[in-house]
PDB file of C-alpha atoms and ligand atoms in Angstrom:
ATOM      1  CA  MET A1285       0.000   0.000   0.000  1.00  0.00           C
ATOM      2  CA  ALA A1286       1.338   3.430  -0.926  1.00  0.00           C
ATOM      3  CA  GLN A1287       2.354   5.775   1.869  1.00  0.00           C
ATOM      4  CA  LEU A1288       1.129   9.350   1.919  1.00  0.00           C
ATOM      5  CA  GLY A1289       3.646  12.184   1.962  1.00  0.00           C
ATOM      6  CA  VAL A1290       1.967  15.503   2.739  1.00  0.00           C
ATOM      7  CA  ASN A1291       3.706  18.525   1.243  1.00  0.00           C
ATOM      8  CA  ILE A1292       3.134  21.530   3.516  1.00  0.00           C
ATOM      9  CA  ASP A1293       4.879  24.228   1.408  1.00  0.00           C
ATOM     10  CA  HIS A1294       1.639  26.131   0.759  1.00  0.00           C
ATOM     11  CA  VAL A1295       1.216  26.770   4.489  1.00  0.00           C
ATOM     12  CA  ALA A1296       4.591  28.509   4.440  1.00  0.00           C
ATOM     13  CA  THR A1297       3.509  30.427   1.321  1.00  0.00           C
ATOM     14  CA  VAL A1298       0.665  32.007   3.317  1.00  0.00           C
ATOM     15  CA  ARG A1299       3.063  32.866   6.161  1.00  0.00           C
ATOM     16  CA  GLN A1300       5.571  34.434   3.777  1.00  0.00           C
ATOM     17  CA  ALA A1301       2.825  36.552   2.177  1.00  0.00           C
ATOM     18  CA  ARG A1302       3.119  38.699   5.322  1.00  0.00           C
ATOM     19  CA  LYS A1303       6.622  37.646   6.382  1.00  0.00           C
ATOM     20  CA  THR A1304       5.219  36.841   9.806  1.00  0.00           C
ATOM     21  CA  TYR A1305       5.197  33.730  12.034  1.00  0.00           C
ATOM     22  CA  GLU A1306       1.758  32.344  11.152  1.00  0.00           C
ATOM     23  CA  PRO A1307       0.524  29.978   9.916  1.00  0.00           C
ATOM     24  CA  ASP A1308       3.445  27.845  11.043  1.00  0.00           C
ATOM     25  CA  PRO A1309       4.189  24.884   8.723  1.00  0.00           C
ATOM     26  CA  VAL A1310       5.522  23.080  11.793  1.00  0.00           C
ATOM     27  CA  TRP A1311       1.998  23.056  13.244  1.00  0.00           C
ATOM     28  CA  ALA A1312       0.609  21.952   9.885  1.00  0.00           C
ATOM     29  CA  ALA A1313       3.052  19.041   9.842  1.00  0.00           C
ATOM     30  CA  ALA A1314       1.959  17.967  13.335  1.00  0.00           C
ATOM     31  CA  LEU A1315      -1.710  18.071  12.314  1.00  0.00           C
ATOM     32  CA  ALA A1316      -0.932  16.174   9.098  1.00  0.00           C
ATOM     33  CA  GLU A1317       0.692  13.480  11.221  1.00  0.00           C
ATOM     34  CA  LEU A1318      -2.405  13.333  13.425  1.00  0.00           C
ATOM     35  CA  GLY A1319      -4.485  12.906  10.258  1.00  0.00           C
ATOM     36  CA  GLY A1320      -2.395   9.883   9.245  1.00  0.00           C
ATOM     37  CA  ALA A1321       0.432  11.274   7.079  1.00  0.00           C
ATOM     38  CA  ASP A1322       3.245   8.737   6.679  1.00  0.00           C
ATOM     39  CA  CYS A1323       5.706  11.362   5.589  1.00  0.00           C
ATOM     40  CA  ILE A1324       6.078  15.143   5.709  1.00  0.00           C
ATOM     41  CA  THR A1325       7.497  16.722   2.573  1.00  0.00           C
ATOM     42  CA  LEU A1326       8.861  20.243   2.271  1.00  0.00           C
ATOM     43  CA  HIS A1327      10.731  22.026  -0.496  1.00  0.00           C
ATOM     44  CA  LEU A1328      13.539  24.371   0.465  1.00  0.00           C
ATOM     45  CA  ARG A1329      13.833  26.500  -2.660  1.00  0.00           C
ATOM     46  CA  GLU A1330      16.973  28.482  -3.500  1.00  0.00           C
ATOM     47  CA  ASP A1331      14.987  31.738  -3.183  1.00  0.00           C
ATOM     48  CA  ARG A1332      13.364  30.635   0.138  1.00  0.00           C
ATOM     49  CA  ARG A1333      10.008  31.826  -1.172  1.00  0.00           C
ATOM     50  CA  HIS A1334       8.034  29.594   1.206  1.00  0.00           C
ATOM     51  CA  ILE A1335       9.946  27.122   3.367  1.00  0.00           C
ATOM     52  CA  ILE A1336      12.902  28.698   5.193  1.00  0.00           C
ATOM     53  CA  ASP A1337      15.937  27.082   6.807  1.00  0.00           C
ATOM     54  CA  ARG A1338      14.377  27.324  10.277  1.00  0.00           C
ATOM     55  CA  ASP A1339      11.397  25.170   9.149  1.00  0.00           C
ATOM     56  CA  VAL A1340      13.690  22.363   8.039  1.00  0.00           C
ATOM     57  CA  ARG A1341      15.696  22.494  11.242  1.00  0.00           C
ATOM     58  CA  VAL A1342      12.638  22.600  13.534  1.00  0.00           C
ATOM     59  CA  MET A1343      10.814  19.844  11.623  1.00  0.00           C
ATOM     60  CA  LYS A1344      13.841  17.599  11.886  1.00  0.00           C
ATOM     61  CA  GLU A1345      13.237  17.757  15.668  1.00  0.00           C
ATOM     62  CA  THR A1346       9.421  17.656  15.700  1.00  0.00           C
ATOM     63  CA  VAL A1347       8.313  15.383  12.842  1.00  0.00           C
ATOM     64  CA  SER A1348       8.080  11.789  14.007  1.00  0.00           C
ATOM     65  CA  VAL A1349       7.269  10.215  10.627  1.00  0.00           C
ATOM     66  CA  LYS A1350       9.578  10.257   7.610  1.00  0.00           C
ATOM     67  CA  LEU A1351      10.904  13.716   6.672  1.00  0.00           C
ATOM     68  CA  ASN A1352      11.402  14.262   2.932  1.00  0.00           C
ATOM     69  CA  LEU A1353      13.263  17.375   1.784  1.00  0.00           C
ATOM     70  CA  GLU A1354      12.696  18.394  -1.827  1.00  0.00           C
ATOM     71  CA  MET A1355      15.679  20.337  -3.114  1.00  0.00           C
ATOM     72  CA  ALA A1356      17.681  21.379  -6.144  1.00  0.00           C
ATOM     73  CA  CYS A1357      21.374  20.533  -6.570  1.00  0.00           C
ATOM     74  CA  ASP A1358      22.203  23.937  -5.075  1.00  0.00           C
ATOM     75  CA  HIS A1359      25.375  24.268  -3.027  1.00  0.00           C
ATOM     76  CA  ASP A1360      23.856  25.988   0.052  1.00  0.00           C
ATOM     77  CA  VAL A1361      20.793  23.737   0.149  1.00  0.00           C
ATOM     78  CA  VAL A1362      22.928  20.588  -0.147  1.00  0.00           C
ATOM     79  CA  GLN A1363      25.072  21.897   2.710  1.00  0.00           C
ATOM     80  CA  LEU A1364      21.994  22.435   4.890  1.00  0.00           C
ATOM     81  CA  ALA A1365      20.630  18.971   4.027  1.00  0.00           C
ATOM     82  CA  VAL A1366      23.913  17.302   4.974  1.00  0.00           C
ATOM     83  CA  ASP A1367      23.865  19.270   8.228  1.00  0.00           C
ATOM     84  CA  VAL A1368      20.210  18.598   9.162  1.00  0.00           C
ATOM     85  CA  ARG A1369      19.955  15.046   7.731  1.00  0.00           C
ATOM     86  CA  PRO A1370      16.313  14.539   6.758  1.00  0.00           C
ATOM     87  CA  ASP A1371      15.392  10.881   6.162  1.00  0.00           C
ATOM     88  CA  GLN A1372      15.120  11.461   2.450  1.00  0.00           C
ATOM     89  CA  ALA A1373      16.019  14.091  -0.127  1.00  0.00           C
ATOM     90  CA  THR A1374      14.120  14.363  -3.399  1.00  0.00           C
ATOM     91  CA  LEU A1375      16.193  16.109  -6.052  1.00  0.00           C
ATOM     92  CA  VAL A1376      14.136  18.356  -8.310  1.00  0.00           C
ATOM     93  CA  PRO A1377      14.942  20.873 -11.038  1.00  0.00           C
ATOM     94  CA  GLU A1378      14.331  24.484 -10.063  1.00  0.00           C
ATOM     95  CA  ARG A1379      13.714  27.641 -12.058  1.00  0.00           C
ATOM     96  CA  ARG A1380      13.142  30.899 -10.213  1.00  0.00           C
ATOM     97  CA  GLU A1381      10.326  32.064 -12.474  1.00  0.00           C
ATOM     98  CA  GLU A1382       8.258  28.853 -12.152  1.00  0.00           C
ATOM     99  CA  VAL A1383       5.175  28.712  -9.911  1.00  0.00           C
ATOM    100  CA  THR A1384       5.859  25.086  -8.981  1.00  0.00           C
ATOM    101  CA  THR A1385       8.258  22.347 -10.142  1.00  0.00           C
ATOM    102  CA  GLU A1386       7.354  22.126 -13.796  1.00  0.00           C
ATOM    103  CA  GLY A1387       9.266  19.169 -15.182  1.00  0.00           C
ATOM    104  CA  GLY A1388      11.356  16.225 -14.088  1.00  0.00           C
ATOM    105  CA  LEU A1389      15.074  16.455 -13.366  1.00  0.00           C
ATOM    106  CA  ASP A1390      17.340  16.057 -16.402  1.00  0.00           C
ATOM    107  CA  VAL A1391      19.722  13.493 -14.890  1.00  0.00           C
ATOM    108  CA  MET A1392      21.254  12.551 -18.234  1.00  0.00           C
ATOM    109  CA  GLY A1393      22.064  16.178 -19.033  1.00  0.00           C
ATOM    110  CA  GLN A1394      23.957  16.753 -15.749  1.00  0.00           C
ATOM    111  CA  LEU A1395      24.982  13.266 -14.729  1.00  0.00           C
ATOM    112  CA  ASP A1396      28.194  14.211 -12.902  1.00  0.00           C
ATOM    113  CA  ARG A1397      26.543  16.978 -10.867  1.00  0.00           C
ATOM    114  CA  VAL A1398      23.554  14.849  -9.827  1.00  0.00           C
ATOM    115  CA  ALA A1399      25.846  11.880  -9.092  1.00  0.00           C
ATOM    116  CA  ASP A1400      28.035  14.066  -6.884  1.00  0.00           C
ATOM    117  CA  VAL A1401      25.084  15.490  -4.897  1.00  0.00           C
ATOM    118  CA  THR A1402      23.499  12.029  -4.606  1.00  0.00           C
ATOM    119  CA  LYS A1403      26.707  10.617  -3.167  1.00  0.00           C
ATOM    120  CA  ARG A1404      27.171  13.504  -0.712  1.00  0.00           C
ATOM    121  CA  LEU A1405      23.636  13.058   0.583  1.00  0.00           C
ATOM    122  CA  GLN A1406      23.885   9.269   0.776  1.00  0.00           C
ATOM    123  CA  ASP A1407      27.205   9.533   2.605  1.00  0.00           C
ATOM    124  CA  ALA A1408      25.343  11.655   5.191  1.00  0.00           C
ATOM    125  CA  GLY A1409      22.818   8.818   5.644  1.00  0.00           C
ATOM    126  CA  ILE A1410      20.069  10.439   3.557  1.00  0.00           C
ATOM    127  CA  ALA A1411      18.107   8.292   1.068  1.00  0.00           C
ATOM    128  CA  VAL A1412      17.985   9.974  -2.347  1.00  0.00           C
ATOM    129  CA  SER A1413      14.967  10.051  -4.616  1.00  0.00           C
ATOM    130  CA  LEU A1414      15.055  11.717  -8.051  1.00  0.00           C
ATOM    131  CA  PHE A1415      11.964  13.476  -9.422  1.00  0.00           C
ATOM    132  CA  LEU A1416      11.737  12.322 -13.047  1.00  0.00           C
ATOM    133  CA  ASP A1417       9.365  12.408 -15.968  1.00  0.00           C
ATOM    134  CA  PRO A1418       8.163   8.904 -16.910  1.00  0.00           C
ATOM    135  CA  ASP A1419      11.115   8.488 -19.295  1.00  0.00           C
ATOM    136  CA  VAL A1420      12.963   5.183 -19.246  1.00  0.00           C
ATOM    137  CA  ALA A1421      16.278   6.725 -20.392  1.00  0.00           C
ATOM    138  CA  GLN A1422      16.228   9.133 -17.409  1.00  0.00           C
ATOM    139  CA  ILE A1423      15.324   6.224 -15.110  1.00  0.00           C
ATOM    140  CA  ASP A1424      18.294   4.212 -16.429  1.00  0.00           C
ATOM    141  CA  ALA A1425      20.509   7.234 -15.710  1.00  0.00           C
ATOM    142  CA  ALA A1426      19.131   7.441 -12.147  1.00  0.00           C
ATOM    143  CA  ASN A1427      20.010   3.792 -11.676  1.00  0.00           C
ATOM    144  CA  SER A1428      23.510   4.327 -13.062  1.00  0.00           C
ATOM    145  CA  ILE A1429      24.243   6.800 -10.232  1.00  0.00           C
ATOM    146  CA  SER A1430      22.704   4.504  -7.575  1.00  0.00           C
ATOM    147  CA  ALA A1431      19.659   6.600  -6.644  1.00  0.00           C
ATOM    148  CA  ASP A1432      17.569   4.899  -3.966  1.00  0.00           C
ATOM    149  CA  ALA A1433      14.203   5.883  -5.428  1.00  0.00           C
ATOM    150  CA  VAL A1434      12.517   7.657  -8.311  1.00  0.00           C
ATOM    151  CA  GLU A1435       9.489   9.906  -7.876  1.00  0.00           C
ATOM    152  CA  LEU A1436       7.505   9.870 -11.104  1.00  0.00           C
ATOM    153  CA  HIS A1437       6.164  13.259 -12.184  1.00  0.00           C
ATOM    154  CA  THR A1438       2.403  12.820 -12.512  1.00  0.00           C
ATOM    155  CA  GLY A1439       1.799  16.373 -13.783  1.00  0.00           C
ATOM    156  CA  GLN A1440       0.937  15.327 -17.344  1.00  0.00           C
ATOM    157  CA  TYR A1441      -1.487  12.693 -16.055  1.00  0.00           C
ATOM    158  CA  ALA A1442      -3.129  15.274 -13.785  1.00  0.00           C
ATOM    159  CA  LEU A1443      -3.513  17.746 -16.653  1.00  0.00           C
ATOM    160  CA  ALA A1444      -4.979  15.228 -19.138  1.00  0.00           C
ATOM    161  CA  LYS A1445      -8.198  16.619 -20.573  1.00  0.00           C
ATOM    162  CA  THR A1446      -9.753  13.486 -22.036  1.00  0.00           C
ATOM    163  CA  GLU A1447     -10.100   9.910 -20.830  1.00  0.00           C
ATOM    164  CA  ALA A1448      -7.944   8.725 -23.765  1.00  0.00           C
ATOM    165  CA  GLU A1449      -5.165  11.164 -22.802  1.00  0.00           C
ATOM    166  CA  ARG A1450      -5.409  10.117 -19.173  1.00  0.00           C
ATOM    167  CA  MET A1451      -5.148   6.418 -20.094  1.00  0.00           C
ATOM    168  CA  ALA A1452      -2.124   7.111 -22.306  1.00  0.00           C
ATOM    169  CA  CYS A1453      -0.426   8.923 -19.401  1.00  0.00           C
ATOM    170  CA  LEU A1454      -1.239   6.043 -17.052  1.00  0.00           C
ATOM    171  CA  ILE A1455       0.324   3.541 -19.453  1.00  0.00           C
ATOM    172  CA  GLU A1456       3.479   5.703 -19.577  1.00  0.00           C
ATOM    173  CA  LEU A1457       3.554   5.861 -15.779  1.00  0.00           C
ATOM    174  CA  LYS A1458       3.139   2.067 -15.518  1.00  0.00           C
ATOM    175  CA  THR A1459       5.955   1.403 -18.002  1.00  0.00           C
ATOM    176  CA  ALA A1460       8.215   3.781 -16.073  1.00  0.00           C
ATOM    177  CA  ALA A1461       7.153   2.220 -12.751  1.00  0.00           C
ATOM    178  CA  HIS A1462       8.155  -1.190 -14.097  1.00  0.00           C
ATOM    179  CA  ALA A1463      11.587   0.091 -15.177  1.00  0.00           C
ATOM    180  CA  ILE A1464      12.198   1.680 -11.755  1.00  0.00           C
ATOM    181  CA  GLN A1465      11.396  -1.553  -9.934  1.00  0.00           C
ATOM    182  CA  ASN A1466      13.380  -3.687 -12.384  1.00  0.00           C
ATOM    183  CA  HIS A1467      16.423  -1.659 -11.366  1.00  0.00           C
ATOM    184  CA  GLY A1468      15.623  -2.315  -7.694  1.00  0.00           C
ATOM    185  CA  MET A1469      14.791   1.327  -6.969  1.00  0.00           C
ATOM    186  CA  THR A1470      11.790   2.385  -4.871  1.00  0.00           C
ATOM    187  CA  LEU A1471       8.767   3.816  -6.655  1.00  0.00           C
ATOM    188  CA  HIS A1472       7.264   7.183  -5.643  1.00  0.00           C
ATOM    189  CA  SER A1473       4.940   9.544  -7.510  1.00  0.00           C
ATOM    190  CA  GLY A1474       3.647  13.051  -7.138  1.00  0.00           C
ATOM    191  CA  HIS A1475       2.538  16.369  -8.567  1.00  0.00           C
ATOM    192  CA  GLY A1476      -0.992  17.419  -9.391  1.00  0.00           C
ATOM    193  CA  LEU A1477      -2.564  14.486  -7.563  1.00  0.00           C
ATOM    194  CA  ASN A1478      -5.902  15.218  -5.908  1.00  0.00           C
ATOM    195  CA  TYR A1479      -8.938  13.541  -4.363  1.00  0.00           C
ATOM    196  CA  LYS A1480     -10.368  12.715  -7.798  1.00  0.00           C
ATOM    197  CA  ASN A1481      -7.330  11.415  -9.664  1.00  0.00           C
ATOM    198  CA  VAL A1482      -5.167   9.763  -6.983  1.00  0.00           C
ATOM    199  CA  GLN A1483      -6.531   6.227  -7.015  1.00  0.00           C
ATOM    200  CA  PRO A1484      -5.346   4.957 -10.444  1.00  0.00           C
ATOM    201  CA  VAL A1485      -1.820   6.114  -9.518  1.00  0.00           C
ATOM    202  CA  ALA A1486      -2.031   4.580  -6.033  1.00  0.00           C
ATOM    203  CA  GLU A1487      -3.055   1.301  -7.719  1.00  0.00           C
ATOM    204  CA  ILE A1488       0.101   1.053  -9.845  1.00  0.00           C
ATOM    205  CA  ALA A1489       1.906  -2.120  -8.721  1.00  0.00           C
ATOM    206  CA  GLY A1490       4.714  -1.411  -6.268  1.00  0.00           C
ATOM    207  CA  MET A1491       3.754   2.216  -5.548  1.00  0.00           C
ATOM    208  CA  CYS A1492       5.461   3.081  -2.239  1.00  0.00           C
ATOM    209  CA  GLU A1493       4.970   6.819  -1.691  1.00  0.00           C
ATOM    210  CA  LEU A1494       2.695   9.545  -3.039  1.00  0.00           C
ATOM    211  CA  ASN A1495       3.629  13.175  -2.362  1.00  0.00           C
ATOM    212  CA  ILE A1496       0.645  15.492  -2.408  1.00  0.00           C
ATOM    213  CA  GLY A1497       0.543  19.172  -1.504  1.00  0.00           C
ATOM    214  CA  HIS A1498      -1.790  21.590  -3.247  1.00  0.00           C
ATOM    215  CA  SER A1499      -5.043  19.646  -3.088  1.00  0.00           C
ATOM    216  CA  ILE A1500      -4.585  18.657   0.572  1.00  0.00           C
ATOM    217  CA  VAL A1501      -3.711  22.177   1.751  1.00  0.00           C
ATOM    218  CA  ALA A1502      -6.565  23.599  -0.365  1.00  0.00           C
ATOM    219  CA  ARG A1503      -9.021  21.243   1.339  1.00  0.00           C
ATOM    220  CA  ALA A1504      -7.432  21.861   4.728  1.00  0.00           C
ATOM    221  CA  ILE A1505      -8.349  25.553   4.451  1.00  0.00           C
ATOM    222  CA  MET A1506     -12.001  24.466   4.356  1.00  0.00           C
ATOM    223  CA  VAL A1507     -12.151  21.396   6.610  1.00  0.00           C
ATOM    224  CA  GLY A1508      -8.943  21.468   8.652  1.00  0.00           C
ATOM    225  CA  MET A1509      -5.623  19.721   8.061  1.00  0.00           C
ATOM    226  CA  GLN A1510      -6.345  16.560  10.011  1.00  0.00           C
ATOM    227  CA  GLN A1511      -9.556  15.840   8.143  1.00  0.00           C
ATOM    228  CA  ALA A1512      -8.087  16.728   4.744  1.00  0.00           C
ATOM    229  CA  VAL A1513      -5.197  14.302   5.311  1.00  0.00           C
ATOM    230  CA  ARG A1514      -7.488  11.597   6.688  1.00  0.00           C
ATOM    231  CA  GLU A1515      -9.728  11.776   3.608  1.00  0.00           C
ATOM    232  CA  MET A1516      -6.752  11.436   1.256  1.00  0.00           C
ATOM    233  CA  LYS A1517      -5.263   8.635   3.326  1.00  0.00           C
ATOM    234  CA  ASN A1518      -8.580   6.726   3.193  1.00  0.00           C
ATOM    235  CA  LEU A1519      -8.703   7.002  -0.607  1.00  0.00           C
ATOM    236  CA  ILE A1520      -5.161   5.644  -0.923  1.00  0.00           C
ATOM    237  CA  ASP A1521      -5.695   2.884   1.633  1.00  0.00           C
ATOM    238  CA  ARG A1522      -8.729   1.642  -0.311  1.00  0.00           C
ATOM    239  CA  CYS A1523      -6.340   0.927  -3.192  1.00  0.00           C
ATOM    240  CA  GLY A1524      -4.204  -1.414  -1.079  1.00  0.00           C
TER     241      GLY A1524
HETATM  242  N1  PXP B 313       6.483  16.076  -5.643  1.00  0.00           N
HETATM  243  C1  PXP B 313       7.390  17.028  -6.032  1.00  0.00           C
HETATM  244  C2  PXP B 313       8.775  16.585  -6.370  1.00  0.00           C
HETATM  245  C3  PXP B 313       7.031  18.384  -6.065  1.00  0.00           C
HETATM  246  O1  PXP B 313       7.944  19.309  -6.460  1.00  0.00           O
HETATM  247  C4  PXP B 313       5.725  18.761  -5.673  1.00  0.00           C
HETATM  248  C5  PXP B 313       5.356  20.212  -5.647  1.00  0.00           C
HETATM  249  O2  PXP B 313       6.074  20.857  -4.655  1.00  0.00           O
HETATM  250  C6  PXP B 313       4.836  17.746  -5.271  1.00  0.00           C
HETATM  251  C7  PXP B 313       5.236  16.421  -5.286  1.00  0.00           C
HETATM  252  C8  PXP B 313       3.441  18.065  -4.828  1.00  0.00           C
HETATM  253  O3  PXP B 313       2.719  18.564  -5.916  1.00  0.00           O
HETATM  254  P1  PXP B 313       1.261  19.149  -5.682  1.00  0.00           P
HETATM  255  O4  PXP B 313       1.405  20.366  -4.840  1.00  0.00           O
HETATM  256  O5  PXP B 313       0.784  19.442  -7.070  1.00  0.00           O
HETATM  257  O6  PXP B 313       0.455  18.072  -4.995  1.00  0.00           O
END
């Protein structure tokens, strides 16, 4: 059964809108745990537009489930990760002008750099997951540098406008999922997943972790974090 990683970046986005202390993503993480989150995910961006260094450091002390730090191969962020030692780091591409992570990491195009960061993190005892498009060549490259896991980018699937498009995306995801597991890497997925589209992805054989942010925080504004997480967790658990 897939585990649920709750991404709490949007809570920090609201805080940073006023550069104040509330709402605190640390509280959101605690409530997500109470709602059944198996993992807390947070993205420390180079520009610190939402999550800040203090959040990562405090959550390392307060989160009792798995802590997953999304990050680019940026020197300062890698340094902080090695210092704080989250359970897992998910390497993502980052462009300052993007609203959210828009595509998978190009491992093939920067193999030495990603290999170097992967090794530094692993040497610090951090499991490394790479956020990739469902592209078998990129998955082979991830395996060649001994990544522990691959998180498949489900953005295209989430944006599909017709049933035929959605099915085509699912087939791509399943082929990629097979390649990841054939290499012995752990299978994760995320991006754009919500209460309506999560189940077919959760049902993919071998799915271990789903990272979901926007739709859970959006629902949490209306019904509270614990309930929003519990509802998502129930949907995923029904796929087990
Ligand atoms: N996984 C990764 C690697 C991401 O960058 C994001 C967005 O921060 C997510 C999952 C969550 O995406 P969403 O907010 O669309 O659920």
